[in-house]
Each structure stands twice: as structure tokens, then as C-alpha cells.
Short mmCIF file of C-alpha atoms and ligand atoms in Angstrom, two decimals:
data_model
loop_
_atom_site.label_atom_id
_atom_site.label_comp_id
_atom_site.label_asym_id
_atom_site.label_seq_id
_atom_site.Cartn_x
_atom_site.Cartn_y
_atom_site.Cartn_z
CA MET A 1 -25.49 -31.93 18.66
CA ILE A 2 -26.80 -28.91 20.55
CA GLU A 3 -24.63 -25.80 20.87
CA ARG A 4 -25.12 -22.43 22.48
CA LEU A 5 -25.44 -19.80 19.73
CA ASP A 6 -22.02 -18.26 20.43
CA ALA A 7 -20.33 -21.68 20.20
CA PHE A 8 -22.16 -22.37 16.94
CA MET A 9 -21.22 -18.96 15.52
CA ALA A 10 -17.57 -19.32 16.55
CA ARG A 11 -17.35 -22.75 14.89
CA ALA A 12 -19.20 -21.64 11.77
CA ASN A 13 -17.10 -18.50 11.26
CA ALA A 14 -13.80 -20.26 11.96
CA ALA A 15 -14.67 -22.80 9.27
CA TYR A 16 -15.93 -20.09 6.97
CA TYR A 17 -12.86 -17.83 7.17
CA ALA A 18 -10.48 -20.80 6.94
CA THR A 19 -11.98 -22.35 3.82
CA ARG A 20 -13.87 -19.77 1.79
CA ASP A 21 -12.96 -16.52 0.09
CA PRO A 22 -15.09 -14.20 2.21
CA PHE A 23 -14.87 -11.50 -0.40
CA ALA A 24 -16.87 -13.64 -2.79
CA ASP A 25 -19.78 -13.25 -0.35
CA PHE A 26 -19.53 -9.64 0.74
CA THR A 27 -17.47 -6.54 0.17
CA THR A 28 -15.98 -4.17 2.72
CA ALA A 29 -15.00 -0.51 2.77
CA PRO A 30 -11.28 -1.02 2.02
CA GLU A 31 -12.21 -3.17 -0.99
CA ILE A 32 -14.57 -0.45 -2.24
CA SER A 33 -12.11 2.46 -2.27
CA GLN A 34 -8.37 2.79 -1.63
CA VAL A 35 -9.15 6.11 0.06
CA PHE A 36 -10.66 4.30 3.08
CA GLY A 37 -7.35 2.71 4.10
CA GLU A 38 -5.42 5.89 3.28
CA LEU A 39 -7.60 7.95 5.60
CA LEU A 40 -7.35 5.42 8.43
CA GLY A 41 -3.57 5.34 8.04
CA LEU A 42 -3.41 9.12 8.32
CA TRP A 43 -5.80 8.98 11.29
CA ALA A 44 -3.27 6.70 13.00
CA ALA A 45 -0.43 9.07 12.10
CA VAL A 46 -2.21 12.04 13.70
CA VAL A 47 -2.91 9.99 16.82
CA TRP A 48 0.77 8.99 16.94
CA GLN A 49 1.76 12.66 16.76
CA SER A 50 -0.69 13.47 19.57
CA MET A 51 0.97 10.74 21.67
CA GLY A 52 4.22 12.74 21.40
CA ALA A 53 5.53 10.81 18.37
CA PRO A 54 7.12 7.90 20.29
CA ALA A 55 10.17 6.44 18.53
CA GLN A 56 8.48 3.03 18.48
CA VAL A 57 4.79 2.29 18.30
CA LEU A 58 2.82 -0.87 17.62
CA LEU A 59 0.44 -0.49 14.71
CA VAL A 60 -2.07 -3.30 15.07
CA GLU A 61 -4.88 -4.36 12.79
CA ALA A 62 -7.50 -6.83 13.95
CA GLY A 63 -9.10 -8.94 11.21
CA PRO A 64 -7.14 -7.54 8.23
CA GLY A 65 -8.96 -9.64 5.60
CA ARG A 66 -7.03 -9.33 2.34
CA GLY A 67 -4.65 -6.76 3.84
CA THR A 68 -6.02 -4.05 1.59
CA LEU A 69 -6.70 -1.48 4.31
CA MET A 70 -3.16 -1.76 5.69
CA VAL A 71 -1.48 -1.65 2.27
CA ASP A 72 -3.36 1.57 1.48
CA ALA A 73 -2.68 2.96 4.97
CA LEU A 74 1.07 2.31 4.82
CA ARG A 75 1.38 3.79 1.32
CA ALA A 76 -0.29 7.01 2.46
CA VAL A 77 1.70 7.16 5.70
CA GLY A 78 4.98 6.51 3.87
CA ARG A 79 4.35 9.52 1.63
CA MET A 80 2.79 11.91 4.12
CA VAL A 81 4.25 11.06 7.55
CA PRO A 82 7.48 9.12 6.94
CA ASP A 83 8.56 9.46 10.60
CA PHE A 84 5.49 7.52 11.66
CA HIS A 85 6.21 4.91 8.97
CA GLY A 86 9.69 4.50 10.43
CA ALA A 87 8.43 4.26 14.01
CA LEU A 88 5.67 1.72 13.54
CA ARG A 89 5.93 -2.03 14.04
CA LEU A 90 3.12 -3.84 12.29
CA HIS A 91 1.20 -6.56 14.14
CA LEU A 92 -1.78 -8.34 12.58
CA VAL A 93 -4.40 -10.27 14.52
CA GLU A 94 -5.84 -12.95 12.28
CA THR A 95 -7.06 -16.47 13.02
CA SER A 96 -7.62 -17.67 9.45
CA PRO A 97 -4.55 -19.43 7.97
CA SER A 98 -5.64 -18.71 4.41
CA LEU A 99 -6.17 -14.99 5.04
CA ARG A 100 -2.84 -14.85 6.90
CA ALA A 101 -1.17 -16.23 3.79
CA ILE A 102 -2.77 -13.54 1.62
CA GLN A 103 -1.73 -10.84 4.11
CA ALA A 104 1.84 -12.19 4.25
CA GLY A 105 2.11 -11.75 0.48
CA LYS A 106 1.61 -8.01 0.90
CA LEU A 107 2.73 -6.99 4.37
CA ASP A 108 5.78 -7.37 6.59
CA ALA A 109 4.24 -8.05 9.99
CA THR A 110 4.05 -10.26 13.04
CA TRP A 111 0.86 -12.32 13.33
CA HIS A 112 -1.15 -13.19 16.43
CA ASP A 113 -4.35 -15.09 17.17
CA ARG A 114 -5.55 -12.55 19.72
CA VAL A 115 -5.06 -8.84 20.44
CA GLU A 116 -4.02 -9.92 23.96
CA ASP A 117 -0.95 -11.61 22.43
CA VAL A 118 0.48 -8.38 20.95
CA PRO A 119 3.67 -7.46 22.89
CA ASP A 120 3.69 -4.58 25.38
CA GLY A 121 4.09 -0.97 24.32
CA PRO A 122 2.09 1.99 23.10
CA MET A 123 -0.33 0.81 20.46
CA ILE A 124 -2.62 2.12 17.76
CA LEU A 125 -5.20 -0.46 16.77
CA LEU A 126 -7.39 -0.37 13.66
CA ALA A 127 -10.26 -2.77 13.05
CA ASN A 128 -12.79 -2.64 10.23
CA GLU A 129 -15.64 -5.16 10.27
CA PHE A 130 -13.87 -7.25 12.91
CA LEU A 131 -16.24 -6.99 15.86
CA ASP A 132 -19.30 -7.95 13.80
CA ALA A 133 -17.81 -11.39 13.15
CA LEU A 134 -17.32 -12.22 16.84
CA PRO A 135 -19.78 -14.72 18.32
CA ILE A 136 -22.89 -13.48 20.12
CA ARG A 137 -25.30 -14.96 22.64
CA GLN A 138 -29.02 -14.33 22.23
CA PHE A 139 -31.66 -14.24 24.94
CA VAL A 140 -35.41 -14.30 24.34
CA ARG A 141 -38.03 -13.23 26.86
CA ARG A 142 -40.74 -15.85 27.36
CA ASP A 143 -42.45 -16.41 30.75
CA VAL A 144 -38.84 -16.37 31.95
CA TRP A 145 -35.66 -15.36 30.13
CA CYS A 146 -34.45 -18.11 27.78
CA GLU A 147 -31.20 -18.50 25.85
CA ARG A 148 -30.94 -19.64 22.24
CA PHE A 149 -29.11 -22.81 21.31
CA VAL A 150 -28.76 -24.35 17.85
CA GLU A 151 -29.78 -27.95 17.16
CA ASP A 152 -30.14 -29.46 13.67
CA GLY A 153 -30.33 -26.05 12.01
CA VAL A 154 -33.00 -24.51 14.24
CA PHE A 155 -33.12 -22.53 17.46
CA VAL A 156 -33.90 -24.30 20.72
CA GLU A 157 -34.63 -22.18 23.79
CA ARG A 158 -33.63 -23.03 27.32
CA PRO A 159 -34.39 -21.06 30.49
CA THR A 160 -31.38 -19.10 31.69
CA ALA A 161 -30.27 -17.74 35.03
CA ALA A 162 -28.43 -14.83 33.34
CA GLY A 163 -29.54 -11.66 35.12
CA LEU A 164 -31.39 -9.64 32.47
CA PRO A 165 -33.66 -6.60 32.71
CA GLU A 166 -37.45 -6.89 32.63
CA ALA A 167 -38.81 -6.90 29.06
CA SER A 168 -41.96 -7.75 27.17
CA GLU A 169 -42.70 -11.22 25.80
CA GLY A 170 -40.65 -11.97 22.67
CA THR A 171 -37.91 -9.37 23.29
CA VAL A 172 -34.51 -10.52 22.00
CA LEU A 173 -31.28 -9.31 23.63
CA GLU A 174 -27.82 -9.95 22.24
CA ARG A 175 -24.49 -10.01 24.00
CA CYS A 176 -21.07 -10.29 22.34
CA GLU A 177 -18.80 -11.45 25.15
CA PRO A 178 -15.53 -11.56 23.15
CA ALA A 179 -16.08 -7.92 22.09
CA LEU A 180 -16.74 -6.84 25.68
CA GLU A 181 -13.69 -8.76 26.91
CA LEU A 182 -11.55 -7.13 24.21
CA ALA A 183 -12.85 -3.70 25.23
CA GLY A 184 -12.02 -4.41 28.87
CA TYR A 185 -8.54 -5.55 27.91
CA LEU A 186 -7.97 -2.47 25.73
CA GLY A 187 -9.21 -0.18 28.49
CA ALA A 188 -6.62 -1.46 30.94
CA ARG A 189 -3.87 -1.75 28.35
CA LEU A 190 -4.26 1.66 26.72
CA ALA A 191 -4.55 3.37 30.12
CA ALA A 192 -1.31 1.74 31.28
CA GLN A 193 0.75 1.70 28.08
CA GLY A 194 -0.74 4.45 25.91
CA GLY A 195 -2.38 4.58 22.55
CA ALA A 196 -5.76 4.33 20.92
CA ALA A 197 -8.09 1.94 19.12
CA LEU A 198 -10.40 2.70 16.20
CA PHE A 199 -13.31 0.38 15.42
CA VAL A 200 -15.38 0.81 12.27
CA ASP A 201 -18.34 -1.50 12.04
CA TYR A 202 -22.08 -1.64 11.66
CA GLY A 203 -24.69 -1.28 14.37
CA PRO A 204 -26.88 1.26 16.15
CA ALA A 205 -25.46 4.25 18.01
CA GLU A 206 -27.16 3.14 21.25
CA SER A 207 -27.79 -0.34 22.65
CA ALA A 208 -31.08 -1.66 21.31
CA PRO A 209 -32.92 -4.96 21.64
CA GLY A 210 -33.55 -7.12 18.58
CA ASP A 211 -32.25 -10.10 16.62
CA SER A 212 -29.50 -8.83 14.30
CA LEU A 213 -27.84 -12.14 13.42
CA GLN A 214 -27.40 -12.38 9.65
CA ALA A 215 -25.73 -14.62 7.12
CA LEU A 216 -24.44 -13.70 3.67
CA ARG A 217 -23.56 -16.13 0.90
CA GLY A 218 -22.77 -14.91 -2.61
CA GLY A 219 -23.97 -11.43 -1.68
CA ALA A 220 -27.45 -12.71 -0.64
CA PHE A 221 -28.95 -13.22 2.79
CA CYS A 222 -29.43 -16.86 3.81
CA ASP A 223 -30.41 -18.90 6.87
CA PRO A 224 -27.61 -18.49 9.45
CA LEU A 225 -28.26 -21.82 11.16
CA VAL A 226 -27.94 -24.29 8.29
CA GLU A 227 -24.76 -25.47 6.54
CA ALA A 228 -22.43 -24.00 9.17
CA GLY A 229 -19.25 -22.62 7.66
CA THR A 230 -20.62 -21.83 4.20
CA ALA A 231 -21.82 -18.28 4.92
CA ASP A 232 -20.48 -15.21 6.70
CA LEU A 233 -22.27 -14.75 10.04
CA THR A 234 -22.34 -11.30 11.59
CA ALA A 235 -24.38 -9.30 14.07
CA HIS A 236 -24.78 -5.63 14.92
CA VAL A 237 -22.02 -4.22 17.07
CA ASP A 238 -23.20 -2.74 20.37
CA PHE A 239 -20.93 0.33 20.42
CA GLN A 240 -22.45 1.69 23.60
CA ALA A 241 -21.72 -1.51 25.50
CA ILE A 242 -18.17 -1.63 24.12
CA ALA A 243 -17.48 1.99 25.10
CA GLY A 244 -18.85 1.20 28.58
CA ALA A 245 -16.65 -1.89 28.93
CA ALA A 246 -13.45 -0.05 27.92
CA VAL A 247 -12.87 1.24 31.45
CA GLY A 248 -9.74 3.40 31.61
CA THR A 249 -10.09 4.98 28.16
CA ALA A 250 -11.93 7.98 26.83
CA ALA A 251 -14.47 6.84 24.24
CA HIS A 252 -15.19 9.04 21.21
CA GLY A 253 -18.25 8.41 19.08
CA PRO A 254 -19.76 6.34 17.71
CA VAL A 255 -20.16 8.69 14.75
CA PRO A 256 -21.69 7.64 11.45
CA GLN A 257 -19.08 6.44 8.95
CA GLY A 258 -20.20 8.99 6.37
CA LYS A 259 -19.51 11.92 8.67
CA PHE A 260 -16.32 10.37 9.97
CA LEU A 261 -14.84 9.82 6.50
CA ALA A 262 -16.04 13.19 5.18
CA ARG A 263 -14.31 14.94 8.11
CA LEU A 264 -11.10 13.03 7.35
CA GLY A 265 -11.19 14.29 3.77
CA LEU A 266 -12.83 11.45 1.80
CA PHE A 267 -14.14 13.69 -0.93
CA GLN A 268 -11.07 15.92 -1.21
CA ARG A 269 -8.75 12.93 -1.56
CA THR A 270 -11.14 11.24 -3.98
CA GLY A 271 -11.24 14.42 -6.07
CA VAL A 272 -7.44 14.68 -6.20
CA LEU A 273 -7.12 11.04 -7.23
CA ALA A 274 -9.94 11.26 -9.75
CA ARG A 275 -8.14 14.00 -11.65
CA THR A 276 -5.29 11.55 -12.34
CA LEU A 277 -7.64 8.92 -13.82
CA GLN A 278 -9.43 8.28 -17.08
CA PRO A 279 -13.08 9.44 -16.96
CA GLU A 280 -14.55 5.96 -16.38
CA ALA A 281 -12.17 5.07 -13.57
CA ALA A 282 -12.62 8.55 -12.09
CA SER A 283 -16.38 8.19 -11.97
CA ARG A 284 -16.07 4.71 -10.42
CA LEU A 285 -13.88 6.18 -7.68
CA ILE A 286 -16.38 8.95 -7.01
CA VAL A 287 -19.29 6.48 -6.87
CA SER A 288 -17.34 4.32 -4.43
CA ALA A 289 -16.75 7.30 -2.14
CA GLN A 290 -20.46 8.06 -2.24
CA ARG A 291 -21.25 4.44 -1.37
CA LEU A 292 -19.02 4.68 1.73
CA ALA A 293 -20.51 7.98 2.86
CA GLU A 294 -24.14 8.24 1.83
CA PRO A 295 -26.82 7.45 4.42
CA ASP A 296 -28.51 4.86 2.21
CA GLY A 297 -25.13 3.27 1.42
CA MET A 298 -22.74 2.54 4.28
CA GLY A 299 -22.65 6.07 5.63
CA ARG A 300 -25.22 5.80 8.40
CA LEU A 301 -25.45 2.18 9.58
CA PHE A 302 -21.67 1.93 9.80
CA LYS A 303 -20.06 3.84 12.65
CA ALA A 304 -16.64 4.74 13.99
CA LEU A 305 -15.76 4.40 17.67
CA ALA A 306 -12.39 5.41 19.14
CA LEU A 307 -11.05 4.33 22.53
CA CYS A 308 -8.15 6.54 23.60
CA HIS A 309 -5.79 7.04 26.49
CA PRO A 310 -7.59 9.70 28.55
CA ASP A 311 -4.78 12.27 28.13
CA LEU A 312 -5.02 12.23 24.33
CA PRO A 313 -6.98 14.95 22.54
CA GLN A 314 -10.11 14.05 20.65
CA PRO A 315 -8.89 12.16 17.56
CA PRO A 316 -9.64 13.31 13.98
CA GLY A 317 -13.15 12.74 12.67
CA PHE A 318 -15.07 12.90 15.94
CA SER A 319 -15.78 16.58 16.51
CA GLU A 320 -18.85 18.33 15.08
N1 SAH B 1 -11.04 -5.88 7.89
C1 SAH B 1 -11.20 -6.58 6.64
C2 SAH B 1 -11.84 -7.97 6.78
C3 SAH B 1 -13.17 -8.04 7.48
S1 SAH B 1 -13.74 -9.73 7.56
C4 SAH B 1 -11.94 -5.72 5.66
O1 SAH B 1 -12.48 -4.72 6.08
O2 SAH B 1 -11.99 -6.07 4.49
C5 SAH B 1 -13.31 -10.20 9.21
C6 SAH B 1 -11.85 -10.47 9.43
O3 SAH B 1 -11.67 -10.85 10.80
C7 SAH B 1 -11.25 -11.60 8.62
O4 SAH B 1 -9.91 -11.29 8.36
C8 SAH B 1 -11.37 -12.77 9.59
O5 SAH B 1 -10.55 -13.86 9.27
C9 SAH B 1 -11.02 -12.10 10.88
N2 SAH B 1 -11.53 -12.75 12.10
C10 SAH B 1 -12.78 -13.18 12.32
N3 SAH B 1 -12.92 -13.66 13.57
C11 SAH B 1 -11.71 -13.49 14.16
C12 SAH B 1 -11.20 -13.76 15.47
N4 SAH B 1 -11.98 -14.29 16.43
N5 SAH B 1 -9.93 -13.47 15.73
C13 SAH B 1 -9.13 -12.90 14.77
N6 SAH B 1 -9.56 -12.62 13.52
C14 SAH B 1 -10.83 -12.92 13.22
#
């Protein structure tokens, strides 16, 4: 069988998320510290207020994993901004049946396969490490531009007619079509119906060539092309391309995760919580906040990008 890379990646990740516990292979920000979800929940509450506090709003999370981010977000919102808690209707976008079951044990929500299936209305969307799992295409410059296919666990290259810029021999370009389509959809939808979307993920601040496809199994890097469905496949998110595709919205960022979370109060909230804990648990919480924020942890490679209705003010976390 020969498959274009995006078809291979879609099949591999669908099998992976349906059958494995992804969190045995990698860990994510909401699993590292409860403060991450709390801050994103309060971010959504401030955006809701800036929208004029509509009596009903769709709170949507794409790729909720174990549901941890949303549980933490709703707890914080319930305490701090109860009017927002009362106004929100929770919709979760998740394709994995096993992860849906875990989410359903913790959250009262409506589930969808695609963001496009969420009913009409003003919407605030949160997505952490969702875009990086979406399938990419890869192009390699030879004498002509070629596209990568996967056959028997190795890359095969075929000449392509895709219109690509001039580049030197060996240059690799990536394109994540589902992410660009989602951005285009959100642009039109948010402009017409109101709201905002916040994406936190990993990738460079500006579009850059290079092969960023990676596979993680048991916390270690492995060959992405063999044993499809047994490892988590991800690629860098091209924030610049996504911002450009979200026509109709104002894009804010991307800003490095460390700055974003620090501006939202990561260390203040961590300090308040730490004072309620035994010394060992308190120091674990502080170390986890540092891991989220420090440049050599997740603070620099991970970024936050917001797509907002153009009439909304700049959302929290994005101004210098
Ligand atoms: N946001 C969570 C989980 C990240 S893992 C966290 O930060 O911990 C990626 C999540 O996206 C998983 O829930 C996975 O099942 C889901 N997912 C992957 N591809 C998807 C797709 N095409 N449509 C909907 N959900 C998808």
C-alpha cells in the first residue's frame, strides 16, 4: 500500500488515539499543572465579558484529551465568574471514542467530530495541542518539487504539480490542510457570529521550511513511519499560515507560552496554591509552573495564538 503522508498520518493517529492511552507516551500542559486550565478558563471569561457578556455562549474545546483542562477551567470560572459559568454551553470536539468516554466521566457536554458541527452562536474555542496532531503533507525540492508518500515504512517521493516557491535542493515544506481549513472556517464563523479562538501548541513564530514530523512512544522519539498507530505523530504548527488563513478575524500572537502564562498570572496563582500545600507538593507545583514557562522547558517552543472577532479588544496575555 502506498499512501500520501497526510493520509498515513490521519490513519495512524486515528488508530493511536482510539486504542492507546496517549498520556502514557507524552504529557501536556494541563496534565503538568492545574493552573494551566484555570488560567485558560479565566481567559475565556474575560473574552466573554469583552463580547458584552451574552446570556448564552458556546464554550468549545477541540481535542480535550482527558478533559483535565476543561475541568480545571470550569472550577476556576465557577468560583471567579459564576455568570459566565451559567451562560456557557460546553461542546467538545473529539474523534476518539475512548477519550470521549473519559471526558464524559468528568464533563457535561455535547460531543462532535468536527468544529464545523458545533451549532450556531457566539463561541469561545480553546485548543491545546490539537493542531499538532492534524495530518500534514510534505514536499521536498529535488530537480522538481516532489511530494512524500509512505510505502512499507519508508518515504517514497513523487513529482507534484502543487505550485510551490523556488527553493534549494533538499528543502522540505510542510502544509497542514485541515488546520488551514479550520482557520478559514473560524474566520468566517467568528466574523459572522462573534467570539474568539485560542490555540496553544508548538511551532515557530514564523513559517519556516524543514521536516518537523515526529513520533513519541513511551516518552521517547521513534520512527514515525513504522508500526502505524502505536506512536503519537505530531508536527510543528505553522501559526503564521493559520493566522493568514483566518480571514475575517483579528489575529493576536503567536506569543511564547511562557510569556502568555506569566501575563495571565501563572506564578501568582501557583504561589497562592502552594501556600495551601505541604512543602513537597508545593515545590512540585512550583517546578511544574517553571516547566510550563521556562524557555528551555515549554515556555518558548510552545506558543499561543488568538483569533478574535475584529471588534473585540486584544485578549489577555497578548500585550507587551
Ligand atoms: N488537549 C489535550 C489533549 C491533546 S492530545 C491536552 O492538552 O492534554 C490531542 C487531542 O486531540 C486528543 O484528545 C485527540 O483524540 C484529539 N484529536 C486528534 N485528532 C483529532 C481530530 N482530527 N479531530 C478531533 N479530535 C482530534
